[in-house]
mmCIF file of C-alpha atoms and ligand atoms in Angstrom:
data_model
loop_
_atom_site.group_PDB
_atom_site.id
_atom_site.type_symbol
_atom_site.label_atom_id
_atom_site.label_comp_id
_atom_site.label_asym_id
_atom_site.label_seq_id
_atom_site.Cartn_x
_atom_site.Cartn_y
_atom_site.Cartn_z
ATOM 1 C CA MET B 1 8.638 -32.201 19.547
ATOM 2 C CA PRO B 2 12.344 -32.233 19.234
ATOM 3 C CA THR B 3 14.418 -32.197 22.417
ATOM 4 C CA ALA B 4 17.659 -30.140 22.915
ATOM 5 C CA LEU B 5 20.104 -30.176 25.749
ATOM 6 C CA ILE B 6 21.955 -26.942 26.657
ATOM 7 C CA THR B 7 25.049 -26.980 28.804
ATOM 8 C CA GLY B 8 25.681 -23.696 30.684
ATOM 9 C CA ILE B 9 22.027 -22.926 30.310
ATOM 10 C CA ALA B 10 22.073 -20.086 32.934
ATOM 11 C CA GLY B 11 24.658 -18.088 31.197
ATOM 12 C CA GLN B 12 24.167 -15.505 28.635
ATOM 13 C CA ASP B 13 24.256 -17.773 25.519
ATOM 14 C CA GLY B 14 22.477 -20.693 27.184
ATOM 15 C CA SER B 15 19.533 -18.534 28.302
ATOM 16 C CA TYR B 16 19.112 -16.882 24.825
ATOM 17 C CA MET B 17 19.290 -20.305 23.145
ATOM 18 C CA ALA B 18 16.652 -21.691 25.640
ATOM 19 C CA GLU B 19 14.251 -18.854 24.697
ATOM 20 C CA LEU B 20 14.875 -19.460 20.872
ATOM 21 C CA LEU B 21 14.385 -23.122 21.065
ATOM 22 C CA LEU B 22 11.270 -22.869 23.206
ATOM 23 C CA SER B 23 9.785 -20.422 20.739
ATOM 24 C CA LYS B 24 10.449 -23.080 17.969
ATOM 25 C CA GLY B 25 8.682 -25.771 19.928
ATOM 26 C CA TYR B 26 11.489 -27.702 21.384
ATOM 27 C CA LYS B 27 11.479 -29.449 24.717
ATOM 28 C CA VAL B 28 14.546 -27.805 26.478
ATOM 29 C CA LEU B 29 16.732 -29.565 28.992
ATOM 30 C CA GLY B 30 19.540 -27.735 30.717
ATOM 31 C CA ILE B 31 22.634 -28.311 32.799
ATOM 32 C CA ASP B 32 24.310 -25.658 34.880
ATOM 33 C CA ARG B 33 26.953 -25.904 37.486
ATOM 34 C CA PHE B 34 24.971 -23.766 39.881
ATOM 35 C CA SER B 35 22.261 -26.259 40.013
ATOM 36 C CA SER B 36 21.377 -25.493 43.690
ATOM 37 C CA MET B 37 20.236 -21.937 42.960
ATOM 38 C CA VAL B 38 16.552 -21.296 43.431
ATOM 39 C CA THR B 39 16.206 -18.664 40.805
ATOM 40 C CA TYR B 40 18.350 -17.838 37.763
ATOM 41 C CA GLU B 41 18.143 -14.101 36.719
ATOM 42 C CA ASN B 42 18.924 -15.030 33.036
ATOM 43 C CA LEU B 43 16.257 -17.752 33.021
ATOM 44 C CA LYS B 44 13.480 -15.798 34.694
ATOM 45 C CA LEU B 45 11.455 -15.711 31.413
ATOM 46 C CA VAL B 46 11.575 -19.500 30.809
ATOM 47 C CA GLN B 47 12.286 -20.922 34.312
ATOM 48 C CA ASP B 48 8.905 -22.861 34.396
ATOM 49 C CA GLU B 49 9.290 -24.178 30.799
ATOM 50 C CA ILE B 50 12.689 -25.806 30.917
ATOM 51 C CA THR B 51 13.928 -28.955 32.665
ATOM 52 C CA LEU B 52 17.106 -28.561 34.713
ATOM 53 C CA VAL B 53 19.085 -31.818 34.948
ATOM 54 C CA GLU B 54 21.931 -32.739 37.170
ATOM 55 C CA GLY B 55 25.249 -33.108 35.262
ATOM 56 C CA ASN B 56 28.727 -31.646 34.868
ATOM 57 C CA LEU B 57 31.192 -31.632 32.088
ATOM 58 C CA LEU B 58 33.768 -32.859 34.624
ATOM 59 C CA ASP B 59 31.824 -35.949 35.287
ATOM 60 C CA GLN B 60 31.580 -38.449 32.284
ATOM 61 C CA GLY B 61 29.035 -40.701 33.986
ATOM 62 C CA SER B 62 26.585 -37.810 34.571
ATOM 63 C CA LEU B 63 26.677 -36.982 30.767
ATOM 64 C CA VAL B 64 26.142 -40.573 29.750
ATOM 65 C CA ALA B 65 23.146 -40.798 32.133
ATOM 66 C CA ILE B 66 21.510 -37.679 30.729
ATOM 67 C CA ILE B 67 22.003 -38.690 27.069
ATOM 68 C CA GLU B 68 20.712 -42.229 27.970
ATOM 69 C CA GLU B 69 17.631 -40.754 29.706
ATOM 70 C CA TYR B 70 16.524 -38.159 27.183
ATOM 71 C CA SER B 71 18.173 -38.997 23.857
ATOM 72 C CA PRO B 72 18.309 -35.312 22.806
ATOM 73 C CA ASP B 73 18.149 -34.431 19.149
ATOM 74 C CA GLU B 74 20.556 -31.503 19.558
ATOM 75 C CA VAL B 75 23.078 -30.645 22.132
ATOM 76 C CA TYR B 76 24.511 -27.035 22.606
ATOM 77 C CA ASN B 77 27.696 -26.983 24.586
ATOM 78 C CA PHE B 78 28.203 -23.490 26.095
ATOM 79 C CA ALA B 79 29.443 -24.625 29.533
ATOM 80 C CA ALA B 80 33.012 -23.398 30.049
ATOM 81 C CA LEU B 81 35.062 -21.208 32.357
ATOM 82 C CA SER B 82 34.366 -18.299 29.981
ATOM 83 C CA PHE B 83 36.430 -15.385 30.966
ATOM 84 C CA PRO B 84 39.731 -15.313 28.846
ATOM 85 C CA ALA B 85 41.661 -12.935 31.065
ATOM 86 C CA GLY B 86 40.603 -14.841 34.194
ATOM 87 C CA SER B 87 41.795 -18.117 32.754
ATOM 88 C CA TRP B 88 45.356 -17.323 33.917
ATOM 89 C CA SER B 89 44.351 -17.884 37.451
ATOM 90 C CA GLN B 90 42.770 -21.274 36.797
ATOM 91 C CA PRO B 91 44.561 -22.732 33.806
ATOM 92 C CA VAL B 92 44.153 -26.439 34.799
ATOM 93 C CA VAL B 93 40.311 -26.162 35.607
ATOM 94 C CA THR B 94 39.947 -24.143 32.330
ATOM 95 C CA GLY B 95 41.449 -27.103 30.461
ATOM 96 C CA ASP B 96 39.411 -29.685 32.289
ATOM 97 C CA THR B 97 36.097 -28.083 31.642
ATOM 98 C CA THR B 98 36.504 -25.981 28.462
ATOM 99 C CA ALA B 99 38.637 -28.570 26.709
ATOM 100 C CA LEU B 100 38.239 -32.030 27.940
ATOM 101 C CA GLY B 101 34.644 -31.354 28.916
ATOM 102 C CA VAL B 102 33.861 -31.253 25.169
ATOM 103 C CA THR B 103 35.383 -34.749 24.681
ATOM 104 C CA ARG B 104 33.465 -36.045 27.606
ATOM 105 C CA MET B 105 30.161 -34.874 25.925
ATOM 106 C CA LEU B 106 31.125 -36.134 22.490
ATOM 107 C CA GLU B 107 31.894 -39.528 23.996
ATOM 108 C CA ALA B 108 28.631 -39.652 25.769
ATOM 109 C CA ILE B 109 26.818 -38.931 22.499
ATOM 110 C CA ARG B 110 29.008 -41.314 20.520
ATOM 111 C CA LEU B 111 28.421 -44.260 22.973
ATOM 112 C CA VAL B 112 24.683 -43.745 23.562
ATOM 113 C CA CYS B 113 23.012 -41.752 20.845
ATOM 114 C CA PRO B 114 25.411 -41.046 17.936
ATOM 115 C CA GLU B 115 22.711 -39.469 15.768
ATOM 116 C CA THR B 116 22.427 -36.487 18.233
ATOM 117 C CA ARG B 117 23.552 -33.274 16.601
ATOM 118 C CA PHE B 118 26.206 -31.311 18.538
ATOM 119 C CA TYR B 119 27.173 -27.720 18.649
ATOM 120 C CA GLN B 120 30.474 -26.500 20.133
ATOM 121 C CA ALA B 121 30.810 -23.016 21.244
ATOM 122 C CA SER B 122 34.102 -21.920 19.819
ATOM 123 C CA SER B 123 35.629 -18.557 20.201
ATOM 124 C CA SER B 124 37.545 -15.845 18.042
ATOM 125 C CA GLU B 125 39.877 -15.922 21.110
ATOM 126 C CA MET B 126 41.452 -18.975 19.265
ATOM 127 C CA PHE B 127 42.883 -16.501 16.628
ATOM 128 C CA GLY B 128 44.594 -14.505 19.447
ATOM 129 C CA ASN B 129 47.807 -13.261 17.826
ATOM 130 C CA VAL B 130 46.023 -13.211 14.469
ATOM 131 C CA ARG B 131 47.668 -14.613 11.391
ATOM 132 C CA GLU B 132 45.499 -12.720 8.886
ATOM 133 C CA VAL B 133 42.804 -9.985 8.891
ATOM 134 C CA PRO B 134 39.913 -10.614 8.566
ATOM 135 C CA GLN B 135 39.807 -14.071 10.008
ATOM 136 C CA THR B 136 37.819 -16.864 8.225
ATOM 137 C CA GLU B 137 36.988 -20.541 8.918
ATOM 138 C CA LYS B 138 40.429 -21.304 7.341
ATOM 139 C CA THR B 139 42.653 -18.992 9.334
ATOM 140 C CA PRO B 140 45.222 -20.705 11.589
ATOM 141 C CA PHE B 141 44.748 -20.355 15.296
ATOM 142 C CA TYR B 142 47.258 -18.720 17.601
ATOM 143 C CA PRO B 143 45.639 -18.504 21.089
ATOM 144 C CA ARG B 144 47.176 -16.145 23.719
ATOM 145 C CA ASN B 145 45.775 -17.419 26.996
ATOM 146 C CA PRO B 146 44.716 -20.770 28.530
ATOM 147 C CA TYR B 147 41.033 -20.064 27.631
ATOM 148 C CA GLY B 148 41.940 -19.742 23.903
ATOM 149 C CA VAL B 149 44.078 -22.948 24.041
ATOM 150 C CA ALA B 150 41.255 -24.896 25.640
ATOM 151 C CA LYS B 151 38.687 -23.577 23.176
ATOM 152 C CA MET B 152 41.102 -24.595 20.357
ATOM 153 C CA TYR B 153 41.144 -28.116 21.774
ATOM 154 C CA GLY B 154 37.365 -28.134 21.883
ATOM 155 C CA HIS B 155 37.129 -26.876 18.242
ATOM 156 C CA TRP B 156 39.493 -29.583 17.004
ATOM 157 C CA ILE B 157 37.946 -32.467 18.880
ATOM 158 C CA THR B 158 34.621 -31.518 17.412
ATOM 159 C CA VAL B 159 35.970 -31.409 13.941
ATOM 160 C CA THR B 160 37.779 -34.802 14.597
ATOM 161 C CA TYR B 161 34.764 -36.604 15.854
ATOM 162 C CA ARG B 162 32.928 -35.432 12.658
ATOM 163 C CA ASP B 163 35.687 -36.671 10.408
ATOM 164 C CA HIS B 164 36.425 -39.954 12.254
ATOM 165 C CA TYR B 165 32.976 -41.163 13.475
ATOM 166 C CA ASP B 166 30.806 -39.255 10.928
ATOM 167 C CA MET B 167 28.935 -37.631 13.657
ATOM 168 C CA PHE B 168 26.937 -34.378 13.105
ATOM 169 C CA THR B 169 29.073 -32.018 14.943
ATOM 170 C CA CYS B 170 29.575 -28.186 14.259
ATOM 171 C CA SER B 171 31.748 -25.583 15.736
ATOM 172 C CA GLY B 172 30.772 -21.970 15.711
ATOM 173 C CA ILE B 173 33.656 -19.547 16.047
ATOM 174 C CA LEU B 174 31.829 -16.581 17.609
ATOM 175 C CA TYR B 175 33.201 -13.127 18.034
ATOM 176 C CA ASN B 176 32.327 -11.157 21.184
ATOM 177 C CA HIS B 177 28.603 -11.072 21.691
ATOM 178 C CA GLU B 178 27.172 -9.126 24.379
ATOM 179 C CA SER B 179 23.768 -8.235 26.025
ATOM 180 C CA PRO B 180 22.234 -7.074 29.248
ATOM 181 C CA ARG B 181 22.920 -10.650 30.573
ATOM 182 C CA ARG B 182 26.798 -10.295 29.931
ATOM 183 C CA GLY B 183 28.878 -10.582 33.202
ATOM 184 C CA VAL B 184 30.213 -7.310 34.569
ATOM 185 C CA GLU B 185 33.826 -8.754 34.247
ATOM 186 C CA PHE B 186 33.499 -8.105 30.462
ATOM 187 C CA VAL B 187 34.197 -4.568 29.332
ATOM 188 C CA THR B 188 30.914 -3.825 27.532
ATOM 189 C CA ARG B 189 28.799 -4.579 30.631
ATOM 190 C CA LYS B 190 31.248 -2.904 32.910
ATOM 191 C CA ILE B 191 30.799 0.214 30.750
ATOM 192 C CA SER B 192 26.958 -0.055 30.463
ATOM 193 C CA HIS B 193 26.791 -0.657 34.328
ATOM 194 C CA GLY B 194 29.225 2.009 35.107
ATOM 195 C CA ALA B 195 27.467 4.747 32.961
ATOM 196 C CA ALA B 196 24.202 3.819 34.500
ATOM 197 C CA ARG B 197 25.695 3.990 38.121
ATOM 198 C CA ILE B 198 27.271 7.417 37.341
ATOM 199 C CA LYS B 199 23.909 8.705 35.885
ATOM 200 C CA LEU B 200 22.102 7.665 38.950
ATOM 201 C CA GLY B 201 24.644 9.290 41.229
ATOM 202 C CA LEU B 202 25.892 5.997 42.703
ATOM 203 C CA THR B 203 29.558 6.658 41.726
ATOM 204 C CA HIS B 204 31.638 9.242 40.014
ATOM 205 C CA GLU B 205 34.304 7.362 38.024
ATOM 206 C CA LEU B 206 34.840 4.279 35.841
ATOM 207 C CA ARG B 207 38.279 2.703 35.845
ATOM 208 C CA LEU B 208 39.200 0.830 32.569
ATOM 209 C CA GLY B 209 42.226 -0.601 30.903
ATOM 210 C CA ASN B 210 43.183 -0.020 27.247
ATOM 211 C CA LEU B 211 40.590 2.300 25.570
ATOM 212 C CA ASP B 212 42.057 1.668 22.192
ATOM 213 C CA ALA B 213 41.451 -2.105 22.232
ATOM 214 C CA GLN B 214 39.071 -3.089 19.470
ATOM 215 C CA ARG B 215 36.578 -5.912 19.155
ATOM 216 C CA ASP B 216 33.731 -6.973 16.965
ATOM 217 C CA TRP B 217 30.843 -6.843 19.259
ATOM 218 C CA GLY B 218 27.561 -8.343 18.275
ATOM 219 C CA TYR B 219 24.253 -8.976 20.047
ATOM 220 C CA ALA B 220 23.995 -12.470 21.903
ATOM 221 C CA GLY B 221 20.261 -12.741 20.857
ATOM 222 C CA ASP B 222 21.081 -12.621 17.165
ATOM 223 C CA TYR B 223 23.962 -15.126 17.561
ATOM 224 C CA ALA B 224 21.623 -17.841 19.057
ATOM 225 C CA GLU B 225 19.769 -17.855 15.731
ATOM 226 C CA ALA B 226 23.056 -18.509 13.859
ATOM 227 C CA MET B 227 23.958 -21.474 16.160
ATOM 228 C CA TRP B 228 20.615 -23.013 15.763
ATOM 229 C CA LEU B 229 20.843 -22.697 11.978
ATOM 230 C CA MET B 230 24.096 -24.606 11.970
ATOM 231 C CA LEU B 231 22.433 -27.664 13.321
ATOM 232 C CA GLN B 232 19.599 -27.455 10.743
ATOM 233 C CA GLN B 233 22.019 -27.796 7.699
ATOM 234 C CA ASP B 234 22.035 -31.016 5.653
ATOM 235 C CA GLN B 235 25.927 -31.207 6.258
ATOM 236 C CA PRO B 236 27.797 -30.345 9.400
ATOM 237 C CA GLU B 237 30.283 -27.541 8.898
ATOM 238 C CA ASP B 238 32.022 -24.822 10.954
ATOM 239 C CA PHE B 239 31.224 -21.112 10.788
ATOM 240 C CA VAL B 240 32.633 -17.747 11.793
ATOM 241 C CA VAL B 241 29.904 -15.719 13.363
ATOM 242 C CA CYS B 242 30.524 -11.982 13.727
ATOM 243 C CA THR B 243 29.239 -8.643 12.415
ATOM 244 C CA GLY B 244 32.340 -7.859 10.443
ATOM 245 C CA GLU B 245 32.570 -4.390 12.107
ATOM 246 C CA THR B 246 35.050 -3.416 14.795
ATOM 247 C CA HIS B 247 34.752 -0.686 17.445
ATOM 248 C CA SER B 248 37.117 0.429 20.160
ATOM 249 C CA VAL B 249 36.457 0.401 23.913
ATOM 250 C CA ARG B 250 36.640 4.198 23.696
ATOM 251 C CA GLU B 251 33.736 4.154 21.086
ATOM 252 C CA PHE B 252 31.702 1.945 23.393
ATOM 253 C CA CYS B 253 32.261 4.430 26.258
ATOM 254 C CA ASP B 254 31.416 7.422 24.082
ATOM 255 C CA ALA B 255 28.083 5.808 22.887
ATOM 256 C CA ALA B 256 27.079 4.586 26.403
ATOM 257 C CA PHE B 257 27.734 7.897 28.180
ATOM 258 C CA SER B 258 26.310 9.981 25.310
ATOM 259 C CA HIS B 259 23.097 7.939 25.683
ATOM 260 C CA VAL B 260 22.630 9.261 29.200
ATOM 261 C CA GLY B 261 23.626 12.812 28.273
ATOM 262 C CA LEU B 262 27.240 12.536 29.705
ATOM 263 C CA ASN B 263 30.734 12.862 28.282
ATOM 264 C CA TYR B 264 32.762 9.766 28.996
ATOM 265 C CA GLN B 265 36.012 11.897 29.209
ATOM 266 C CA ASP B 266 34.726 13.379 32.373
ATOM 267 C CA TYR B 267 34.401 9.922 34.108
ATOM 268 C CA VAL B 268 36.601 7.279 32.582
ATOM 269 C CA ILE B 269 39.994 6.823 34.023
ATOM 270 C CA GLN B 270 42.607 4.561 32.418
ATOM 271 C CA ASP B 271 44.094 2.325 35.078
ATOM 272 C CA GLU B 272 47.101 0.033 34.663
ATOM 273 C CA ARG B 273 45.376 -2.646 36.671
ATOM 274 C CA PHE B 274 42.971 -3.388 33.801
ATOM 275 C CA TYR B 275 45.488 -3.577 31.128
ATOM 276 C CA ARG B 276 46.096 -7.072 29.567
ATOM 277 C CA PRO B 277 49.578 -8.510 29.585
ATOM 278 C CA ALA B 278 48.951 -10.298 26.253
ATOM 279 C CA GLU B 279 46.206 -8.597 24.173
ATOM 280 C CA ALA B 280 44.622 -10.329 21.336
ATOM 281 C CA SER B 281 45.545 -8.397 18.178
ATOM 282 C CA LEU B 282 43.138 -7.166 15.530
ATOM 283 C CA LEU B 283 40.156 -9.577 15.797
ATOM 284 C CA VAL B 284 38.128 -8.919 12.741
ATOM 285 C CA GLY B 285 35.970 -11.684 11.399
ATOM 286 C CA ASP B 286 34.688 -12.231 7.924
ATOM 287 C CA PRO B 287 30.943 -13.310 8.150
ATOM 288 C CA LYS B 288 30.600 -14.109 4.472
ATOM 289 C CA HIS B 289 30.352 -17.935 4.888
ATOM 290 C CA ALA B 290 27.508 -17.629 7.506
ATOM 291 C CA ARG B 291 25.748 -15.102 5.528
ATOM 292 C CA LYS B 292 25.839 -17.197 2.309
ATOM 293 C CA LYS B 293 25.320 -20.613 3.760
ATOM 294 C CA LEU B 294 23.129 -19.980 6.730
ATOM 295 C CA GLY B 295 21.405 -16.815 5.366
ATOM 296 C CA TRP B 296 22.209 -15.253 8.703
ATOM 297 C CA GLN B 297 22.516 -11.519 9.319
ATOM 298 C CA PRO B 298 22.917 -9.751 12.663
ATOM 299 C CA GLN B 299 19.725 -7.534 13.370
ATOM 300 C CA VAL B 300 20.949 -5.393 16.208
ATOM 301 C CA SER B 301 23.489 -2.640 15.341
ATOM 302 C CA PHE B 302 26.394 -1.520 17.552
ATOM 303 C CA GLU B 303 24.557 1.587 18.721
ATOM 304 C CA GLU B 304 21.308 -0.326 19.416
ATOM 305 C CA LEU B 305 23.329 -2.927 21.463
ATOM 306 C CA VAL B 306 24.936 -0.165 23.576
ATOM 307 C CA THR B 307 21.752 1.639 24.289
ATOM 308 C CA MET B 308 19.982 -1.620 24.969
ATOM 309 C CA MET B 309 22.645 -2.556 27.687
ATOM 310 C CA VAL B 310 22.657 0.961 29.223
ATOM 311 C CA ASP B 311 18.891 1.120 29.493
ATOM 312 C CA ALA B 312 18.706 -2.329 31.024
ATOM 313 C CA ASP B 313 21.361 -1.303 33.648
ATOM 314 C CA LEU B 314 19.424 1.875 34.406
ATOM 315 C CA GLN B 315 16.310 -0.143 34.916
ATOM 316 C CA TYR B 316 18.040 -2.800 36.992
ATOM 317 C CA LEU B 317 19.869 -0.340 39.233
ATOM 318 C CA GLY B 318 16.745 1.937 39.480
ATOM 319 C CA ARG B 319 14.934 -1.042 40.899
ATOM 320 C CA GLU B 320 17.806 -1.740 43.394
ATOM 321 C CA ILE B 321 17.738 1.775 44.679
ATOM 322 C CA LEU B 322 13.932 2.011 45.270
HETATM 323 P P1 GDP Z 1 37.376 -10.643 25.685
HETATM 324 O O1 GDP Z 1 37.562 -10.311 24.317
HETATM 325 O O2 GDP Z 1 36.743 -11.793 25.868
HETATM 326 O O3 GDP Z 1 38.656 -10.510 26.496
HETATM 327 O O4 GDP Z 1 36.378 -9.553 26.382
HETATM 328 P P2 GDP Z 1 36.570 -8.326 27.322
HETATM 329 O O5 GDP Z 1 35.277 -7.684 27.342
HETATM 330 O O6 GDP Z 1 36.986 -8.834 28.741
HETATM 331 O O7 GDP Z 1 37.681 -7.391 26.837
HETATM 332 C C1 GDP Z 1 37.530 -6.752 25.558
HETATM 333 C C2 GDP Z 1 38.648 -5.800 25.391
HETATM 334 O O8 GDP Z 1 38.429 -4.657 26.243
HETATM 335 C C3 GDP Z 1 40.072 -6.223 25.692
HETATM 336 O O9 GDP Z 1 40.875 -5.880 24.633
HETATM 337 C C4 GDP Z 1 40.491 -5.576 26.980
HETATM 338 O O10 GDP Z 1 41.843 -5.267 27.032
HETATM 339 C C5 GDP Z 1 39.608 -4.234 26.842
HETATM 340 N N1 GDP Z 1 39.490 -3.529 28.167
HETATM 341 C C6 GDP Z 1 39.774 -2.301 28.412
HETATM 342 N N2 GDP Z 1 39.430 -2.034 29.708
HETATM 343 C C7 GDP Z 1 38.937 -3.260 30.273
HETATM 344 C C8 GDP Z 1 38.373 -3.453 31.473
HETATM 345 O O11 GDP Z 1 38.318 -2.693 32.400
HETATM 346 N N3 GDP Z 1 37.906 -4.726 31.717
HETATM 347 C C9 GDP Z 1 37.891 -5.662 30.652
HETATM 348 N N4 GDP Z 1 37.401 -6.847 30.786
HETATM 349 N N5 GDP Z 1 38.395 -5.384 29.447
HETATM 350 C C10 GDP Z 1 38.824 -4.171 29.246
#
């Protein structure tokens, strides 16, 4: 039975990855900074099947101890301060966890168990002020916030350990990926949650920023498969993972409100407070390499993603009201 360690296991990606690995017969270990919580909403399906271990990307010794004790075959590094816009308020902690945390984990692997395969969660945010459209694995980076800068460091240290130490390390440059487990600070969940609240009569408006901003939104469950496939290759490589389709925040609103029989224009208010000072420009990925090499294709369409998220919020809020 192979063993995998997931950092940030209670987050959206960590929890989908835990489910995928368990279904493939792995023993799954997880680290999460909220280790004193009794229950984790995202882990409720797998809580009894995973092993939570004490550790933190800020603490080198804790990582060495975990790798020594469990010698995992694979490590998936999702732990990060993961909200790009919010990284302006904590730029130093963002760098410490999201950037240097990667080096601490790589060092622990290198010193203790160098044959462990390592996956680094890189981000399309690294392209920021994009140098070309669409972006590929070769497009230069130009991050526009501390989160993007920290992720860029994480990406390059992952590449450098592969080149220098011949370790099996891969970086997945993932475009936005959403699900009912996405935090409400992200626009997709804010909209699905808002539409559900309005439908249930809990509020009468939804305040958003730039409705014309565009993103490539995929389904997080599909992306877990792509990340796993990267570590099953003969040779380690980096991959852009995206759908190749872009949609605007307005289209997301339209689909979400239409799904519950409402017109978004009657409820959505554009509010200066939610505008970004430095917006990433046209983030459009080219998924060709992942398609060809990994044989990976997203399964859930944009419309299916929106309706899945709205339905989950209706259900969740419906339970709360009762
Ligand atoms: P990001 O790509 O990681 O920054 O993901 P977000 O979901 O936070 O933002 C996606 C896009 O939605 C950005 O271009 C935002 O400017 C835009 N957006 C518009 N209104 C809002 C809002 O109210 N909240 C958030 N978070 N984003 C918004």
